Tab-separated table of C-alpha atoms in Angstrom:
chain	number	residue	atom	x	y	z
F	1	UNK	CA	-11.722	130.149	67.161
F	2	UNK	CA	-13.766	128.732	69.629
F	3	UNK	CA	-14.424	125.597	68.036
F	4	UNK	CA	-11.408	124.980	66.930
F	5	UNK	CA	-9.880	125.104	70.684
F	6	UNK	CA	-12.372	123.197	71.804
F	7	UNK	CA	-11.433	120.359	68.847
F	8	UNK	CA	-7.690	121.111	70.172
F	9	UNK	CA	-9.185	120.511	73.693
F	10	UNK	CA	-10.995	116.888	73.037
F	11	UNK	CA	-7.906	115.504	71.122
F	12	UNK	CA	-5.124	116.570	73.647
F	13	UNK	CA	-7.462	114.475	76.548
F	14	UNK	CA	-7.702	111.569	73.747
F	15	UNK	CA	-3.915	111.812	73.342
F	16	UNK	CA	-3.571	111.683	76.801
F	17	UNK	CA	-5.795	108.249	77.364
F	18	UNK	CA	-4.016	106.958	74.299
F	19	UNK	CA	-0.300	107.409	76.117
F	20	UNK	CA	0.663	109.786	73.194
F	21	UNK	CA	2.325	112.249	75.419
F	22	UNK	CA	4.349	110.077	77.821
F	23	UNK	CA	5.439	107.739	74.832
F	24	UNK	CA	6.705	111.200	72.795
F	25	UNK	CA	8.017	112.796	75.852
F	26	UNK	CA	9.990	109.513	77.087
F	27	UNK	CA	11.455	109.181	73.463
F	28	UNK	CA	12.624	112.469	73.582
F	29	UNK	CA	13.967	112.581	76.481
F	30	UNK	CA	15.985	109.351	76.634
F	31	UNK	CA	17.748	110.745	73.111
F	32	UNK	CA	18.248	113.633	74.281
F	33	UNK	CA	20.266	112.636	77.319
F	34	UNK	CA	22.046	110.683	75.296
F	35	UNK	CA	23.741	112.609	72.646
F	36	UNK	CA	24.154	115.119	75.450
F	37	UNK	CA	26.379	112.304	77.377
F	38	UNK	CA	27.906	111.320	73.752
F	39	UNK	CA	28.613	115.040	72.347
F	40	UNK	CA	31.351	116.283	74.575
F	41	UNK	CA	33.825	114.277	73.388
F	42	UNK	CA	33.790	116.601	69.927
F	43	UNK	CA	33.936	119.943	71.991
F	44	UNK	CA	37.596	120.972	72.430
F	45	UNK	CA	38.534	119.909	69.105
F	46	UNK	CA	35.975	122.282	67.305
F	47	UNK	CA	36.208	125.224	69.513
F	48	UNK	CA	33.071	125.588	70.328
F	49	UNK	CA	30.558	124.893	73.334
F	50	UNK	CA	29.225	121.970	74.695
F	51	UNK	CA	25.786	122.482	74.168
F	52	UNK	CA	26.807	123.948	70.270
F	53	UNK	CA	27.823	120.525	69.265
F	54	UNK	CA	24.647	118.874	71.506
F	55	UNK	CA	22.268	121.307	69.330
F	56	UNK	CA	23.868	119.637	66.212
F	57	UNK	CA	23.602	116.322	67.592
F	58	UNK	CA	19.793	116.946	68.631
F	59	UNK	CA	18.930	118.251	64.595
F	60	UNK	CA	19.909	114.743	63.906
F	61	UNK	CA	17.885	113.037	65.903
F	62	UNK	CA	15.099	115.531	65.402
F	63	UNK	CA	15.176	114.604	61.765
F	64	UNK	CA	14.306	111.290	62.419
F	65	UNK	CA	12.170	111.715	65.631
F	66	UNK	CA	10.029	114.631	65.451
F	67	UNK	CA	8.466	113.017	61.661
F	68	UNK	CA	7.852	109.413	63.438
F	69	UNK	CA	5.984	110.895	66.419
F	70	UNK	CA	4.231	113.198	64.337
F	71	UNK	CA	3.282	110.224	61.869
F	72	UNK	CA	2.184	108.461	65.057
F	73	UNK	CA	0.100	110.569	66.461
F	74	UNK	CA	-1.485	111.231	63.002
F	75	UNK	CA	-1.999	108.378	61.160
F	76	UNK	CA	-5.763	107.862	62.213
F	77	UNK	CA	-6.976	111.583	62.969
F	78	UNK	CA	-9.468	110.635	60.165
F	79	UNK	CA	-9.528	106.791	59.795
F	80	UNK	CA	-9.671	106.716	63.707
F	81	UNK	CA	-13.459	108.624	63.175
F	82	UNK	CA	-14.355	106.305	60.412
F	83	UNK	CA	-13.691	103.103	61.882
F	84	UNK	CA	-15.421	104.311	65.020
F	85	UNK	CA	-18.184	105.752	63.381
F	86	UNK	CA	-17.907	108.988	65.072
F	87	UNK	CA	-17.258	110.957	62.135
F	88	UNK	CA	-20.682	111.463	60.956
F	89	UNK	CA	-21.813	112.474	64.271
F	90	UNK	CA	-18.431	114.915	64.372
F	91	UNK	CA	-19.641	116.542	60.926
F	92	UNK	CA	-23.358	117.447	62.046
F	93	UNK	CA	-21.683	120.097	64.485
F	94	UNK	CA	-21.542	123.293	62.860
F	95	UNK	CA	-17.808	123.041	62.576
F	96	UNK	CA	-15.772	123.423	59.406
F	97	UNK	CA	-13.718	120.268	57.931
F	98	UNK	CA	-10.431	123.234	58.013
F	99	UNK	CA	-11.361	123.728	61.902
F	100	UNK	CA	-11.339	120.462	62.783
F	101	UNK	CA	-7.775	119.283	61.096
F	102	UNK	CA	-6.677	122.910	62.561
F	103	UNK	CA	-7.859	121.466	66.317
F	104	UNK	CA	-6.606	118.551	65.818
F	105	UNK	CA	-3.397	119.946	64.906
F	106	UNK	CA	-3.065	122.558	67.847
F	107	UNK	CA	-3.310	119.572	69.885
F	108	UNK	CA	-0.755	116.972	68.300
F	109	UNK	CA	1.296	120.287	68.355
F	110	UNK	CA	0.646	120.714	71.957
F	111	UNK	CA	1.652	116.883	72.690
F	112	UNK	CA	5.157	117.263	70.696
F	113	UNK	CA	5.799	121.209	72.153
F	114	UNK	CA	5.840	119.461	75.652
F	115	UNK	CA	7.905	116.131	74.350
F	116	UNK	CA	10.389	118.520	72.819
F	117	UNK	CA	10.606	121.006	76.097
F	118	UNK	CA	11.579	118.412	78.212
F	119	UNK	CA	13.987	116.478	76.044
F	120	UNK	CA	15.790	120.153	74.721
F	121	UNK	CA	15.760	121.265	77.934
F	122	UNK	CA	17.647	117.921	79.434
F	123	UNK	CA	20.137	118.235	77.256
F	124	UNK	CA	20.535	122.080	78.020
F	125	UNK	CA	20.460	121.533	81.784
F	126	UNK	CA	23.183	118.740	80.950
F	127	UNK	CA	25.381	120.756	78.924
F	128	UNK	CA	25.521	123.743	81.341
F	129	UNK	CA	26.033	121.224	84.317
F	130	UNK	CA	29.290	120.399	83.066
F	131	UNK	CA	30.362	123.609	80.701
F	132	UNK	CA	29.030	126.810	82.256
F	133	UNK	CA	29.849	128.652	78.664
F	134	UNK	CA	27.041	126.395	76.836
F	135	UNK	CA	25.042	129.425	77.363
F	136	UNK	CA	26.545	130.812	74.211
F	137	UNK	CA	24.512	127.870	72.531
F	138	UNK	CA	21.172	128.816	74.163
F	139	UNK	CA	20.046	130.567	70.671
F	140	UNK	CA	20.949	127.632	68.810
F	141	UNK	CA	18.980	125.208	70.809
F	142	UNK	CA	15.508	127.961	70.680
F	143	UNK	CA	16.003	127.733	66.891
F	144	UNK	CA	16.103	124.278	66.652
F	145	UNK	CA	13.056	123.930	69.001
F	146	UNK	CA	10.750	125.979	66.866
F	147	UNK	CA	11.938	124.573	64.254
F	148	UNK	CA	11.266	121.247	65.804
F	149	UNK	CA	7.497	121.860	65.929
F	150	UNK	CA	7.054	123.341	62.413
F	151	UNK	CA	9.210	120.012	61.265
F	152	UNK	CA	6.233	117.900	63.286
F	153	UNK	CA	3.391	120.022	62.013
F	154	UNK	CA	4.544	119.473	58.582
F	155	UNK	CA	4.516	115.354	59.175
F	156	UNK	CA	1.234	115.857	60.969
F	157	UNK	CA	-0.427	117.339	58.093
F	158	UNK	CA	0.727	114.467	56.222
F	159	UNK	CA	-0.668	111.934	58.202
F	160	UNK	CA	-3.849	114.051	57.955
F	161	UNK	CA	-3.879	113.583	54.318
F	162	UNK	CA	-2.815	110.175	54.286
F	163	UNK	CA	-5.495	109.609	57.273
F	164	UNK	CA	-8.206	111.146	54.877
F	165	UNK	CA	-7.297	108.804	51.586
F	166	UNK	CA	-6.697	105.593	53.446
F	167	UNK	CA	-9.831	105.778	55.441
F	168	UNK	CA	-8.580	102.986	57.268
F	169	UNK	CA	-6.015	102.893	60.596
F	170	UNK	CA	-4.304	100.127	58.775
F	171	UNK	CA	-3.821	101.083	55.819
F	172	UNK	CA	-3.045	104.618	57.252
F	173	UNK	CA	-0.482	103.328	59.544
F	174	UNK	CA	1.857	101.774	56.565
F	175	UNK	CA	0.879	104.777	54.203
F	176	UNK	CA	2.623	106.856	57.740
F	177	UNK	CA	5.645	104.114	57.810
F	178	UNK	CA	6.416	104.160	54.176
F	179	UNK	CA	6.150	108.305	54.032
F	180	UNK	CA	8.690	108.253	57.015
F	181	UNK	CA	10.847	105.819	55.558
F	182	UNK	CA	10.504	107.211	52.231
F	183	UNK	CA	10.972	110.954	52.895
F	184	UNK	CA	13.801	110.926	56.228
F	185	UNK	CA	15.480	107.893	55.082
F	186	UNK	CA	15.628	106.523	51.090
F	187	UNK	CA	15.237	110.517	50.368
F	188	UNK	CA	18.675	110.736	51.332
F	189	UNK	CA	20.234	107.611	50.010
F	190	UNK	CA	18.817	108.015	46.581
F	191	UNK	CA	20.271	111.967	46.483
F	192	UNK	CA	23.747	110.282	48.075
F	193	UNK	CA	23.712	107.920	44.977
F	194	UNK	CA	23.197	110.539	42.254
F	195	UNK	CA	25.721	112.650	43.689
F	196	UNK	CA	28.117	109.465	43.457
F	197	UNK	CA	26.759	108.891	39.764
F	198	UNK	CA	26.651	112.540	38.857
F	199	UNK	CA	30.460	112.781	39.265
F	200	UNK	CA	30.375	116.850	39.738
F	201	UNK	CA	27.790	117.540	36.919
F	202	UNK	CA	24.752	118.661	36.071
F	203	UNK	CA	22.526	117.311	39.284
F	204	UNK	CA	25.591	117.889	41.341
F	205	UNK	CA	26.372	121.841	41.055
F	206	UNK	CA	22.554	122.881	40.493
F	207	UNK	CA	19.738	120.555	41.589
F	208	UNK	CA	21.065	118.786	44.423
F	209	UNK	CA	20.773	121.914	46.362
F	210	UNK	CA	16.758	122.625	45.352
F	211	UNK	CA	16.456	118.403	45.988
F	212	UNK	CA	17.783	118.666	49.256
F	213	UNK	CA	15.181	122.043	50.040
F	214	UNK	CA	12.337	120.211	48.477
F	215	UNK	CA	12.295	117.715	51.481
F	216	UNK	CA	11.301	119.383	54.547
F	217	UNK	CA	13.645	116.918	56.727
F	218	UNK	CA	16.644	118.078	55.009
F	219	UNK	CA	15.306	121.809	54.943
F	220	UNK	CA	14.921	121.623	58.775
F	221	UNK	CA	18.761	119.615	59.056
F	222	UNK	CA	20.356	122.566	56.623
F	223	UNK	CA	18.680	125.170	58.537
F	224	UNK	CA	19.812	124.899	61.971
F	225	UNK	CA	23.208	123.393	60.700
F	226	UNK	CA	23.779	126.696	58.745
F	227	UNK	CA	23.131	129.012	61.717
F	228	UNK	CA	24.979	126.378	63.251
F	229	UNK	CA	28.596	127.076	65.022
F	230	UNK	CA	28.944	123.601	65.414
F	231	UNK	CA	28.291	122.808	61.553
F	232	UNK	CA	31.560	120.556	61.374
F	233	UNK	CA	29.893	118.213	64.319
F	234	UNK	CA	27.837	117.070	61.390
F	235	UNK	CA	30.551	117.000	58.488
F	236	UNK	CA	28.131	114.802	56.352
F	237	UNK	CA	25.501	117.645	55.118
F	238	UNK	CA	28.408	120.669	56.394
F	239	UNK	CA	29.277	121.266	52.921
F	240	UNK	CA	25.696	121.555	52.019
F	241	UNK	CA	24.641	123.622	54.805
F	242	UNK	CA	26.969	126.363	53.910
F	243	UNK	CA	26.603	126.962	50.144
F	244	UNK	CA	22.749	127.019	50.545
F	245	UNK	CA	21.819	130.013	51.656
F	246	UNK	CA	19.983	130.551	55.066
F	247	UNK	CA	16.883	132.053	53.782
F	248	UNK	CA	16.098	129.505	51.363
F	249	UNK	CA	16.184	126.477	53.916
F	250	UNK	CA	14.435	128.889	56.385
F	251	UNK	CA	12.062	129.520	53.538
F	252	UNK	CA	11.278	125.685	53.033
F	253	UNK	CA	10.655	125.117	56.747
F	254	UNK	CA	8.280	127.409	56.715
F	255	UNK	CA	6.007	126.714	54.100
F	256	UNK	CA	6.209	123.464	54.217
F	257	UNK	CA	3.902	123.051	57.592
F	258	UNK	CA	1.191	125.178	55.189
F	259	UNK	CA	1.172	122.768	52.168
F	260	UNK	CA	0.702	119.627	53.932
F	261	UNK	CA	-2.129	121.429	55.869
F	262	UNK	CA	-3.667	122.454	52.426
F	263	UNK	CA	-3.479	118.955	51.210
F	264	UNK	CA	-5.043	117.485	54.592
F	265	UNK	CA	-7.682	120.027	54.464
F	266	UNK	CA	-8.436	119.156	50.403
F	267	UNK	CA	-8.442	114.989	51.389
F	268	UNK	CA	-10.487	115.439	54.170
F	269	UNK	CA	-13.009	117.031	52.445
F	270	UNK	CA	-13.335	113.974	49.856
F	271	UNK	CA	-14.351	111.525	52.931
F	272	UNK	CA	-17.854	110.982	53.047
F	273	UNK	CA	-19.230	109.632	56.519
């Protein structure tokens, strides 16, 4: 345990030199204020609290966020030490390839925990500024934090693994760009077009709902949607959200941080120094 803290140590202080954690938290926080200002219109129509219908605003943006920071911060864990030949020297300490990815993870971890804090916690503060009863959607917005950071340690692990195969920054970096496009953006529109195709068959009644809980991103959006009282802020993935049920989404989120760690861990131990 020691070593890997100590890992988790050295890569929060290189995240810190590299501007990882003011970039993240800036991100965060700018969005966040945002939909804050932009989800009160919504309120008094729905019937529900301010900060309810900021909470479903924020899974949006988390979707897309949380991933592209976590690619970011990820993408050359291992190239990173190849290029600059420090990995060889990193291997002869009697540290275990799992240990390492594990430090390097409680660190990246660390990094979006504190990005997340401060842009959840803007919005909150916003919400009960102006509507004193947002405290009602406290719950909501502790789920989706959590959530948050098991939705980045699942992209983190993935740039781990993609980190380990490319073995270069570059070719990490667009293996990161194309997962992010791939799996929070073209996911989406390819499932939107079989639905479309599908016209209320086959895909339609049964697999669209295991598609949508095989990618974490979704997983993470029907989650907190479900458990969500603001569920019709978000009317495109509402219907969705409440015919899956809530321990099957909560089941994906959870795994999901575990198998891209697995895979990390079994790349990483293919690169040679």
């Amino acid at each position: 345990m020691n070593r890997i803290l100590a890992t988790a140590r050295t890569e929060f202080r290189i995240a810190l030199r590299n501007r990882w954690v003011a970039i993240a938290v800036v991100l965060m926080a700018l969005f966040a204020l945002v939909l804050s200002a932009a989800g009160s219109a919504p309120t008094g129509d729905l019937g529900v609290d301010r900060l309810s219908v900021t909470v479903a605003s924020l899974t949006s943006l988390a979707v897309y966020l949380v991933p592209l920071v976590a690619l970011l911060m990820s993408f050359d864990a291992v190239a990173g030490e190849v290029e600059r030949g420090t990995l060889p020297l990193l291997l002869t300490y009697p540290v275990a390839r799992s240990e390492i990815l594990v430090g390097k993870l409680l660190a990246h971890l660390a990094v979006l925990a504190l990005a997340v804090a401060v842009g959840y916690g803007l919005a909150a503060a916003a919400a009960l500024w102006v509507d004193p009863a947002s405290l009602s959607g406290l719950p909501a917005l502790a789920r989706l934090g959590w959530t948050s950071l098991l939705l980045g340690a699942t992209f983190l692990g993935a740039g781990y693994a993609l980190s380990s195969l490319a073995r270069r920054p570059s070719g990490a970096a667009g293996l990161a760009m194309g997962l992010w496009l791939g799996a929070v953006v073209l996911y989406d529109l390819g499932l939107l077009a079989a639905v479309v195709a599908d016209d209320g068959g086959w895909f339609t009644t049964t697999a669209f709902p295991f598609a949508l809980l095989a990618n974490p991103a979704d997983a993470f959006r029907l989650y907190n949607l479900a458990a969500s009282e603001a569920t019709a802020a978000a009317a495109g993935v509402a219907g969705a959200a409440n015919t899956i049920p809530l321990w099957q989404s909560a089941a994906s989120v959870l795994v999901w941080p575990l198998l891209a760690l697995t895979l990390a861990t079994a790349a990483f131990r293919k690169v040679t120094p």
